[in-house]
PDB file of C-alpha atoms in Angstrom:
ATOM      1  CA  UNK N   1     -15.085  18.179   6.232  1.00  0.00           C
ATOM      2  CA  UNK N   2     -11.857  20.379   6.812  1.00  0.00           C
ATOM      3  CA  UNK N   3      -9.177  19.097   8.659  1.00  0.00           C
ATOM      4  CA  UNK N   4      -9.694  21.601  11.639  1.00  0.00           C
ATOM      5  CA  UNK N   5     -13.085  19.819  11.871  1.00  0.00           C
ATOM      6  CA  UNK N   6     -11.723  16.598  12.016  1.00  0.00           C
ATOM      7  CA  UNK N   7     -10.307  14.674  15.231  1.00  0.00           C
ATOM      8  CA  UNK N   8      -6.827  14.071  14.633  1.00  0.00           C
ATOM      9  CA  UNK N   9      -3.873  12.226  16.013  1.00  0.00           C
ATOM     10  CA  UNK N  10      -0.062  12.135  15.327  1.00  0.00           C
ATOM     11  CA  UNK N  11       1.179   8.614  14.976  1.00  0.00           C
ATOM     12  CA  UNK N  12       4.790   7.436  14.766  1.00  0.00           C
ATOM     13  CA  UNK N  13       5.734   5.003  12.193  1.00  0.00           C
ATOM     14  CA  UNK N  14       9.387   3.555  11.647  1.00  0.00           C
ATOM     15  CA  UNK N  15      10.436   4.171  15.516  1.00  0.00           C
ATOM     16  CA  UNK N  16       9.665   7.492  15.324  1.00  0.00           C
ATOM     17  CA  UNK N  17      11.390   8.348  12.049  1.00  0.00           C
ATOM     18  CA  UNK N  18       8.111   9.176  10.337  1.00  0.00           C
ATOM     19  CA  UNK N  19       5.041  10.987  12.238  1.00  0.00           C
ATOM     20  CA  UNK N  20       1.881  10.854  10.182  1.00  0.00           C
ATOM     21  CA  UNK N  21      -1.478  12.760  11.024  1.00  0.00           C
ATOM     22  CA  UNK N  22      -4.210  10.648  10.921  1.00  0.00           C
ATOM     23  CA  UNK N  23      -8.126  10.950  11.822  1.00  0.00           C
ATOM     24  CA  UNK N  24      -9.069   9.517  14.976  1.00  0.00           C
ATOM     25  CA  UNK N  25     -12.299   7.961  13.335  1.00  0.00           C
ATOM     26  CA  UNK N  26     -12.045   6.942  10.000  1.00  0.00           C
ATOM     27  CA  UNK N  27      -9.556   4.731   8.132  1.00  0.00           C
ATOM     28  CA  UNK N  28      -6.088   4.662  10.223  1.00  0.00           C
ATOM     29  CA  UNK N  29      -2.822   3.260   8.250  1.00  0.00           C
ATOM     30  CA  UNK N  30      -1.524  -0.015  10.398  1.00  0.00           C
ATOM     31  CA  UNK N  31       1.221  -1.980   9.399  1.00  0.00           C
ATOM     32  CA  UNK N  32      -0.025  -3.102   5.939  1.00  0.00           C
ATOM     33  CA  UNK N  33       1.100  -0.179   3.945  1.00  0.00           C
ATOM     34  CA  UNK N  34       4.550  -0.163   5.960  1.00  0.00           C
ATOM     35  CA  UNK N  35       4.957  -3.671   4.676  1.00  0.00           C
ATOM     36  CA  UNK N  36       4.156  -2.766   1.041  1.00  0.00           C
ATOM     37  CA  UNK N  37       6.740   0.113   1.060  1.00  0.00           C
ATOM     38  CA  UNK N  38       9.248  -2.241   2.523  1.00  0.00           C
ATOM     39  CA  UNK N  39       8.870  -4.510  -0.051  1.00  0.00           C
ATOM     40  CA  UNK N  40       9.872  -1.985  -2.765  1.00  0.00           C
ATOM     41  CA  UNK N  41      13.289  -2.187  -4.238  1.00  0.00           C
ATOM     42  CA  UNK N  42      13.286   1.641  -5.433  1.00  0.00           C
ATOM     43  CA  UNK N  43      16.495   3.448  -6.008  1.00  0.00           C
ATOM     44  CA  UNK N  44      17.279   7.261  -6.009  1.00  0.00           C
ATOM     45  CA  UNK N  45      16.249   8.984  -8.954  1.00  0.00           C
ATOM     46  CA  UNK N  46      13.132   6.590  -9.576  1.00  0.00           C
ATOM     47  CA  UNK N  47       9.789   7.415  -9.734  1.00  0.00           C
ATOM     48  CA  UNK N  48       6.846   6.175  -7.737  1.00  0.00           C
ATOM     49  CA  UNK N  49       2.966   6.285  -7.916  1.00  0.00           C
ATOM     50  CA  UNK N  50       0.703   5.303  -5.306  1.00  0.00           C
ATOM     51  CA  UNK N  51      -2.735   4.657  -6.148  1.00  0.00           C
ATOM     52  CA  UNK N  52      -5.513   5.419  -3.405  1.00  0.00           C
ATOM     53  CA  UNK N  53      -2.682   6.775  -1.146  1.00  0.00           C
ATOM     54  CA  UNK N  54      -4.583   7.561   1.901  1.00  0.00           C
ATOM     55  CA  UNK N  55      -2.727   9.627   4.463  1.00  0.00           C
ATOM     56  CA  UNK N  56       0.542   8.951   2.601  1.00  0.00           C
ATOM     57  CA  UNK N  57       1.665   5.990   5.061  1.00  0.00           C
ATOM     58  CA  UNK N  58       3.014   3.906   2.095  1.00  0.00           C
ATOM     59  CA  UNK N  59       4.693   6.421   0.072  1.00  0.00           C
ATOM     60  CA  UNK N  60       6.091   8.206   3.020  1.00  0.00           C
ATOM     61  CA  UNK N  61       7.680   5.209   4.385  1.00  0.00           C
ATOM     62  CA  UNK N  62       9.307   4.304   1.134  1.00  0.00           C
ATOM     63  CA  UNK N  63      10.526   8.092   0.992  1.00  0.00           C
ATOM     64  CA  UNK N  64      11.890   8.068   4.401  1.00  0.00           C
ATOM     65  CA  UNK N  65      13.964   4.646   3.601  1.00  0.00           C
ATOM     66  CA  UNK N  66      15.184   5.648   0.112  1.00  0.00           C
ATOM     67  CA  UNK N  67      16.260   9.349  -0.832  1.00  0.00           C
ATOM     68  CA  UNK N  68      15.524  11.044  -3.750  1.00  0.00           C
ATOM     69  CA  UNK N  69      12.819   9.407  -4.932  1.00  0.00           C
ATOM     70  CA  UNK N  70       9.763  11.199  -7.345  1.00  0.00           C
ATOM     71  CA  UNK N  71       6.786  10.430  -5.283  1.00  0.00           C
ATOM     72  CA  UNK N  72       3.263  10.850  -6.576  1.00  0.00           C
ATOM     73  CA  UNK N  73      -0.036   9.975  -5.203  1.00  0.00           C
ATOM     74  CA  UNK N  74      -3.637   9.890  -5.946  1.00  0.00           C
ATOM     75  CA  UNK N  75      -6.554   9.937  -3.790  1.00  0.00           C
ATOM     76  CA  UNK N  76      -9.863  10.416  -4.241  1.00  0.00           C
ATOM     77  CA  UNK N  77     -11.115  11.454  -0.407  1.00  0.00           C
ATOM     78  CA  UNK N  78     -10.506  15.394  -0.043  1.00  0.00           C
ATOM     79  CA  UNK N  79      -9.831  14.702   3.579  1.00  0.00           C
ATOM     80  CA  UNK N  80      -6.995  12.065   3.113  1.00  0.00           C
ATOM     81  CA  UNK N  81      -5.217  13.846  -0.018  1.00  0.00           C
ATOM     82  CA  UNK N  82      -4.920  17.144   2.371  1.00  0.00           C
ATOM     83  CA  UNK N  83      -3.613  15.043   5.378  1.00  0.00           C
ATOM     84  CA  UNK N  84      -1.357  13.433   2.685  1.00  0.00           C
ATOM     85  CA  UNK N  85       0.071  16.492   1.756  1.00  0.00           C
ATOM     86  CA  UNK N  86       0.413  17.766   5.492  1.00  0.00           C
ATOM     87  CA  UNK N  87       2.204  14.623   6.095  1.00  0.00           C
ATOM     88  CA  UNK N  88       4.624  15.268   3.192  1.00  0.00           C
ATOM     89  CA  UNK N  89       5.571  18.640   4.489  1.00  0.00           C
ATOM     90  CA  UNK N  90       5.739  17.592   8.096  1.00  0.00           C
ATOM     91  CA  UNK N  91       8.220  15.329   7.470  1.00  0.00           C
ATOM     92  CA  UNK N  92      10.043  17.141   4.792  1.00  0.00           C
ATOM     93  CA  UNK N  93       9.828  14.245   2.124  1.00  0.00           C
ATOM     94  CA  UNK N  94       8.326  15.447  -1.184  1.00  0.00           C
ATOM     95  CA  UNK N  95       5.056  14.307  -2.032  1.00  0.00           C
ATOM     96  CA  UNK N  96       2.970  15.346  -4.900  1.00  0.00           C
ATOM     97  CA  UNK N  97      -0.828  14.059  -4.628  1.00  0.00           C
ATOM     98  CA  UNK N  98      -3.707  14.753  -6.774  1.00  0.00           C
ATOM     99  CA  UNK N  99      -7.178  14.278  -5.885  1.00  0.00           C
ATOM    100  CA  UNK N 100      -8.994  11.611  -8.221  1.00  0.00           C
ATOM    101  CA  UNK N 101     -10.413   8.241  -8.445  1.00  0.00           C
ATOM    102  CA  UNK N 102      -8.267   5.457  -9.614  1.00  0.00           C
ATOM    103  CA  UNK N 103     -11.038   4.500 -12.585  1.00  0.00           C
ATOM    104  CA  UNK N 104     -10.466   8.259 -13.833  1.00  0.00           C
ATOM    105  CA  UNK N 105      -6.953   9.425 -13.106  1.00  0.00           C
ATOM    106  CA  UNK N 106      -6.053  13.098 -13.097  1.00  0.00           C
ATOM    107  CA  UNK N 107      -4.656  14.275 -16.321  1.00  0.00           C
ATOM    108  CA  UNK N 108      -1.432  15.335 -14.732  1.00  0.00           C
ATOM    109  CA  UNK N 109      -1.133  11.515 -13.645  1.00  0.00           C
ATOM    110  CA  UNK N 110      -2.593   9.952 -17.002  1.00  0.00           C
ATOM    111  CA  UNK N 111       0.240  11.739 -19.012  1.00  0.00           C
ATOM    112  CA  UNK N 112       3.080  10.463 -16.575  1.00  0.00           C
ATOM    113  CA  UNK N 113       4.749   7.208 -16.363  1.00  0.00           C
ATOM    114  CA  UNK N 114       6.570   5.592 -13.307  1.00  0.00           C
ATOM    115  CA  UNK N 115       9.325   3.080 -12.601  1.00  0.00           C
ATOM    116  CA  UNK N 116       7.237   1.805  -9.567  1.00  0.00           C
ATOM    117  CA  UNK N 117       3.096   1.741  -8.807  1.00  0.00           C
ATOM    118  CA  UNK N 118       2.177   0.655  -5.577  1.00  0.00           C
ATOM    119  CA  UNK N 119      -1.310   0.276  -4.152  1.00  0.00           C
ATOM    120  CA  UNK N 120      -3.334  -0.993  -1.135  1.00  0.00           C
ATOM    121  CA  UNK N 121      -6.774  -1.348  -2.684  1.00  0.00           C
ATOM    122  CA  UNK N 122      -9.853  -1.847  -0.513  1.00  0.00           C
ATOM    123  CA  UNK N 123      -9.732  -5.108   0.993  1.00  0.00           C
ATOM    124  CA  UNK N 124     -13.655  -5.834   1.166  1.00  0.00           C
ATOM    125  CA  UNK N 125     -16.466  -6.665  -1.180  1.00  0.00           C
ATOM    126  CA  UNK N 126     -19.671  -5.023  -0.081  1.00  0.00           C
ATOM    127  CA  UNK N 127     -21.592  -8.034  -1.193  1.00  0.00           C
ATOM    128  CA  UNK N 128     -19.775 -10.363   1.302  1.00  0.00           C
ATOM    129  CA  UNK N 129     -20.096  -7.761   4.397  1.00  0.00           C
ATOM    130  CA  UNK N 130     -21.621  -4.961   5.957  1.00  0.00           C
ATOM    131  CA  UNK N 131     -20.506  -1.288   4.942  1.00  0.00           C
ATOM    132  CA  UNK N 132     -18.823   0.765   7.734  1.00  0.00           C
ATOM    133  CA  UNK N 133     -21.125   3.733   9.277  1.00  0.00           C
ATOM    134  CA  UNK N 134     -17.893   6.035   9.114  1.00  0.00           C
ATOM    135  CA  UNK N 135     -17.723   7.549   5.633  1.00  0.00           C
ATOM    136  CA  UNK N 136     -13.918   7.969   5.478  1.00  0.00           C
ATOM    137  CA  UNK N 137     -13.258   4.251   6.600  1.00  0.00           C
ATOM    138  CA  UNK N 138     -15.740   2.781   3.991  1.00  0.00           C
ATOM    139  CA  UNK N 139     -14.492   5.002   1.437  1.00  0.00           C
ATOM    140  CA  UNK N 140     -11.020   3.371   2.136  1.00  0.00           C
ATOM    141  CA  UNK N 141     -11.942  -0.392   2.845  1.00  0.00           C
ATOM    142  CA  UNK N 142     -15.148  -0.998   0.700  1.00  0.00           C
ATOM    143  CA  UNK N 143     -14.292  -1.849  -2.991  1.00  0.00           C
ATOM    144  CA  UNK N 144     -16.456   0.187  -5.394  1.00  0.00           C
ATOM    145  CA  UNK N 145     -13.834   0.311  -8.071  1.00  0.00           C
ATOM    146  CA  UNK N 146     -13.351  -3.635  -9.186  1.00  0.00           C
ATOM    147  CA  UNK N 147      -9.809  -4.546  -8.812  1.00  0.00           C
ATOM    148  CA  UNK N 148      -9.122  -5.215 -12.408  1.00  0.00           C
ATOM    149  CA  UNK N 149      -9.535  -1.637 -12.897  1.00  0.00           C
ATOM    150  CA  UNK N 150      -6.860  -0.891 -10.389  1.00  0.00           C
ATOM    151  CA  UNK N 151      -4.449  -3.330 -12.077  1.00  0.00           C
ATOM    152  CA  UNK N 152      -5.226  -1.970 -15.555  1.00  0.00           C
ATOM    153  CA  UNK N 153      -4.683   1.505 -14.624  1.00  0.00           C
ATOM    154  CA  UNK N 154      -1.668   0.562 -12.928  1.00  0.00           C
ATOM    155  CA  UNK N 155      -0.327  -1.314 -15.987  1.00  0.00           C
ATOM    156  CA  UNK N 156      -0.871   1.731 -18.063  1.00  0.00           C
ATOM    157  CA  UNK N 157       0.949   3.998 -15.766  1.00  0.00           C
ATOM    158  CA  UNK N 158       3.739   1.822 -15.251  1.00  0.00           C
ATOM    159  CA  UNK N 159       7.052   1.950 -17.509  1.00  0.00           C
ATOM    160  CA  UNK N 160       8.262  -0.810 -19.654  1.00  0.00           C
ATOM    161  CA  UNK N 161      10.244  -3.396 -17.341  1.00  0.00           C
ATOM    162  CA  UNK N 162       8.578  -1.489 -14.428  1.00  0.00           C
ATOM    163  CA  UNK N 163       7.203  -2.951 -10.987  1.00  0.00           C
ATOM    164  CA  UNK N 164       3.604  -2.811  -9.766  1.00  0.00           C
ATOM    165  CA  UNK N 165       3.372  -4.146  -6.070  1.00  0.00           C
ATOM    166  CA  UNK N 166       0.064  -4.504  -4.252  1.00  0.00           C
ATOM    167  CA  UNK N 167      -1.044  -5.715  -0.632  1.00  0.00           C
ATOM    168  CA  UNK N 168      -4.411  -7.626  -0.233  1.00  0.00           C
ATOM    169  CA  UNK N 169      -6.072 -10.189   1.733  1.00  0.00           C
ATOM    170  CA  UNK N 170      -5.134 -13.506   0.682  1.00  0.00           C
ATOM    171  CA  UNK N 171      -8.592 -14.919  -0.477  1.00  0.00           C
ATOM    172  CA  UNK N 172      -8.814 -12.105  -3.208  1.00  0.00           C
ATOM    173  CA  UNK N 173      -5.690 -13.528  -4.479  1.00  0.00           C
ATOM    174  CA  UNK N 174      -7.232 -15.211  -7.177  1.00  0.00           C
ATOM    175  CA  UNK N 175      -9.109 -12.092  -8.348  1.00  0.00           C
ATOM    176  CA  UNK N 176      -5.522 -10.118  -8.478  1.00  0.00           C
ATOM    177  CA  UNK N 177      -4.176 -12.901 -10.494  1.00  0.00           C
ATOM    178  CA  UNK N 178      -6.864 -13.101 -12.687  1.00  0.00           C
ATOM    179  CA  UNK N 179      -6.913  -9.395 -13.413  1.00  0.00           C
ATOM    180  CA  UNK N 180      -3.269  -9.658 -14.654  1.00  0.00           C
ATOM    181  CA  UNK N 181      -3.256 -10.091 -18.333  1.00  0.00           C
ATOM    182  CA  UNK N 182      -0.547 -10.651 -20.683  1.00  0.00           C
ATOM    183  CA  UNK N 183       1.018  -7.154 -20.390  1.00  0.00           C
ATOM    184  CA  UNK N 184       2.396  -8.219 -16.943  1.00  0.00           C
ATOM    185  CA  UNK N 185       4.858 -11.055 -16.195  1.00  0.00           C
ATOM    186  CA  UNK N 186       7.417 -12.597 -13.564  1.00  0.00           C
ATOM    187  CA  UNK N 187       4.617 -12.606 -10.851  1.00  0.00           C
ATOM    188  CA  UNK N 188       5.680 -13.065  -7.489  1.00  0.00           C
ATOM    189  CA  UNK N 189       3.392 -13.667  -4.286  1.00  0.00           C
ATOM    190  CA  UNK N 190       4.747 -13.327  -1.049  1.00  0.00           C
ATOM    191  CA  UNK N 191       2.300 -14.672   1.803  1.00  0.00           C
ATOM    192  CA  UNK N 192       2.197 -12.795   4.996  1.00  0.00           C
ATOM    193  CA  UNK N 193       1.090 -15.281   7.849  1.00  0.00           C
ATOM    194  CA  UNK N 194       0.406 -14.125  11.647  1.00  0.00           C
ATOM    195  CA  UNK N 195       2.326 -17.086  13.044  1.00  0.00           C
ATOM    196  CA  UNK N 196       4.159 -20.210  12.055  1.00  0.00           C
ATOM    197  CA  UNK N 197       1.530 -22.816  11.315  1.00  0.00           C
ATOM    198  CA  UNK N 198      -1.081 -20.124  10.762  1.00  0.00           C
ATOM    199  CA  UNK N 199      -3.211 -19.827   7.592  1.00  0.00           C
ATOM    200  CA  UNK N 200      -1.786 -16.702   5.511  1.00  0.00           C
ATOM    201  CA  UNK N 201      -4.177 -13.624   5.857  1.00  0.00           C
ATOM    202  CA  UNK N 202      -2.506 -11.190   3.443  1.00  0.00           C
ATOM    203  CA  UNK N 203      -0.517 -11.488   0.221  1.00  0.00           C
ATOM    204  CA  UNK N 204       1.930  -8.925  -1.561  1.00  0.00           C
ATOM    205  CA  UNK N 205       1.856  -9.416  -5.093  1.00  0.00           C
ATOM    206  CA  UNK N 206       4.377  -7.916  -7.443  1.00  0.00           C
ATOM    207  CA  UNK N 207       4.451  -8.069 -11.568  1.00  0.00           C
ATOM    208  CA  UNK N 208       6.752  -6.558 -14.128  1.00  0.00           C
ATOM    209  CA  UNK N 209       5.558  -5.016 -17.144  1.00  0.00           C
ATOM    210  CA  UNK N 210       7.099  -7.245 -20.109  1.00  0.00           C
ATOM    211  CA  UNK N 211       8.087  -9.504 -17.616  1.00  0.00           C
ATOM    212  CA  UNK N 212       8.898 -13.176 -19.008  1.00  0.00           C
ATOM    213  CA  UNK N 213       9.900 -14.807 -15.613  1.00  0.00           C
ATOM    214  CA  UNK N 214       8.017 -17.915 -14.059  1.00  0.00           C
ATOM    215  CA  UNK N 215       5.346 -17.520 -11.618  1.00  0.00           C
ATOM    216  CA  UNK N 216       6.943 -17.545  -8.082  1.00  0.00           C
ATOM    217  CA  UNK N 217       5.558 -18.342  -4.651  1.00  0.00           C
ATOM    218  CA  UNK N 218       8.060 -17.069  -2.113  1.00  0.00           C
ATOM    219  CA  UNK N 219       8.223 -18.580   1.469  1.00  0.00           C
ATOM    220  CA  UNK N 220       5.803 -16.644   3.721  1.00  0.00           C
ATOM    221  CA  UNK N 221       6.868 -13.900   5.924  1.00  0.00           C
ATOM    222  CA  UNK N 222       5.958 -14.762   9.713  1.00  0.00           C
ATOM    223  CA  UNK N 223       4.690 -11.717  11.417  1.00  0.00           C
ATOM    224  CA  UNK N 224       4.603 -12.695  15.181  1.00  0.00           C
ATOM    225  CA  UNK N 225       6.627 -14.980  17.434  1.00  0.00           C
ATOM    226  CA  UNK N 226       4.985 -17.680  19.737  1.00  0.00           C
ATOM    227  CA  UNK N 227       2.194 -19.941  18.672  1.00  0.00           C
ATOM    228  CA  UNK N 228      -0.273 -17.459  20.425  1.00  0.00           C
ATOM    229  CA  UNK N 229      -0.735 -13.868  21.442  1.00  0.00           C
ATOM    230  CA  UNK N 230       0.063 -13.260  25.243  1.00  0.00           C
ATOM    231  CA  UNK N 231      -0.306  -9.953  27.213  1.00  0.00           C
ATOM    232  CA  UNK N 232      -0.870  -6.582  25.412  1.00  0.00           C
ATOM    233  CA  UNK N 233       2.561  -6.372  23.906  1.00  0.00           C
ATOM    234  CA  UNK N 234       2.881  -7.234  20.066  1.00  0.00           C
ATOM    235  CA  UNK N 235       5.774  -9.923  19.661  1.00  0.00           C
ATOM    236  CA  UNK N 236       6.899  -9.693  16.380  1.00  0.00           C
ATOM    237  CA  UNK N 237       9.434 -11.562  14.789  1.00  0.00           C
ATOM    238  CA  UNK N 238      12.845  -9.851  14.521  1.00  0.00           C
ATOM    239  CA  UNK N 239      12.988  -9.402  10.687  1.00  0.00           C
ATOM    240  CA  UNK N 240       9.358  -7.984  11.043  1.00  0.00           C
ATOM    241  CA  UNK N 241      10.361  -5.594  13.751  1.00  0.00           C
ATOM    242  CA  UNK N 242      13.096  -4.176  11.690  1.00  0.00           C
ATOM    243  CA  UNK N 243      10.816  -3.465   8.962  1.00  0.00           C
ATOM    244  CA  UNK N 244       8.280  -1.790  11.442  1.00  0.00           C
ATOM    245  CA  UNK N 245      10.728   0.122  13.987  1.00  0.00           C
ATOM    246  CA  UNK N 246      14.110   0.481  11.874  1.00  0.00           C
ATOM    247  CA  UNK N 247      12.411   0.894   8.428  1.00  0.00           C
ATOM    248  CA  UNK N 248      14.327  -1.740   6.858  1.00  0.00           C
ATOM    249  CA  UNK N 249      13.359  -3.356   3.584  1.00  0.00           C
ATOM    250  CA  UNK N 250      12.727  -6.850   3.156  1.00  0.00           C
ATOM    251  CA  UNK N 251      13.280  -8.899  -0.491  1.00  0.00           C
ATOM    252  CA  UNK N 252      10.092 -10.445  -1.323  1.00  0.00           C
ATOM    253  CA  UNK N 253      12.235 -13.440  -2.802  1.00  0.00           C
TER     254      UNK N 253
END
């Protein structure tokens, strides 16, 4: 399906600093890739690989915050790869996007290495739920390449002392940690909780290639104010509002 045949919308991120074209149907980036991008402590001149980049939300949010990064993405769905390139051009942020599967990376990526590898792998195992009838949405959210393959490919592509960072459902944290072998260390887990006193739903996990630091479990990032949702407006905590609307970074530790 070409972009001309898709129903598309233009959605503002980071308080309007970034405008992304996304499909009206299928997977649509929300706050998760914004949190992922905000957690990356990248510096001008460094390189970043976004595995499964979709329409480019995470990489472009990071590029909007940090100038002078070399951004590279891999996306297996043609439609999303085209959207990522369009969003790169429309927002004037350099982002090289290659079509390919995480399990079989394009040669241009296999021959390269990066200071950071970031990823937002599919959340759902299909033996635990029903597939989406929308092919684009299912391709983004339903796992068919195991997490261990994502982590192995990321580990191969990150430079020594470089960082791998991903966001995933909290219930799958044991799988993420089990997939990190002795090439990785200095592992840090940052829980994201909807509200104070509520169960953590998402985690950001970061590891360093060749790291030897102790495992760290950080204090949770609380997303919403108040004990429950009231009305139609999202009442984010000040820290989260700064991340989502101002493009602020947040340290994982």
